[in-house]
Amino acid sequence: MKTNNRAYLEKLLQERNEHPERMAEIDEKINATFRKEYAILVMDMSGFSRTTVRYGIIHFLAMIHRMHGIVKPIISECSGTVVKEEADNIFAVFPDVKSAVEAAIDSLKQTAAVNTTLPPEMDIHLCIGIGCGDVLMLEGEDMYGSEFNLASKLGEDLAERGEILLTSAAFENLEGDKQDWERVDFSISGLELVAYKRILSA
């Protein structure tokens, strides 16, 4: 029976709250059960609010369905696993940053190709953030961790349409030539954030 699920995590957190004297022991158990290292990809579809207001939620749900049909096979082909989907977002993990970047680039290429066959109101545009580091993984449900939060911030809030942004940790762990990336600095709510943007067209 798998124990890396939400119910078991909540049980351990309850024990931690009730028995602070056992905090170190319980933390060790949580880490042993849930902690994994991944490259984390967060993919957001640009223009959710505008498209929904203009064309209605059914139209946008159909676009999400099309987007999933395009990018999910790519994620799988690049050794990735979709952890969860929320609205127009996809959250996936990969064994290394290179695989996550390949999935991101291929997803941008494929959506661009599909867009050439569709009217403008059906075009799919992606914004992508990639992080790398330890997360607490709830298998098939969710994940928690600093790099996941940063990748989400990049993909959902900071990446422009068609952009791929890497966290500093993801950039450091990217194998191979890095000349296709340039440093960008963001300041959000007093937080200084360094990221790396892919500068070649996808």
CSV table of C-alpha atoms in Angstrom, one decimal, residues 40 71 81 86-87 119 126 130 184 190 201-202:
chain,number,residue,atom,x,y,z
A,40,ILE,CA,9.6,20.9,-12.3
A,71,VAL,CA,1.4,18.7,-24.7
A,81,THR,CA,5.0,12.9,-15.5
A,86,GLU,CA,-5.6,23.2,-12.6
A,87,ALA,CA,-7.7,25.3,-14.9
A,119,PRO,CA,-8.7,30.9,-36.6
A,126,LEU,CA,1.9,28.9,-23.6
A,130,ILE,CA,11.0,25.4,-15.0
A,184,VAL,CA,16.6,38.4,-16.5
A,190,GLY,CA,10.1,43.3,-2.6
A,201,SER,CA,12.8,31.2,-31.2
A,202,ALA,CA,11.1,27.9,-30.3
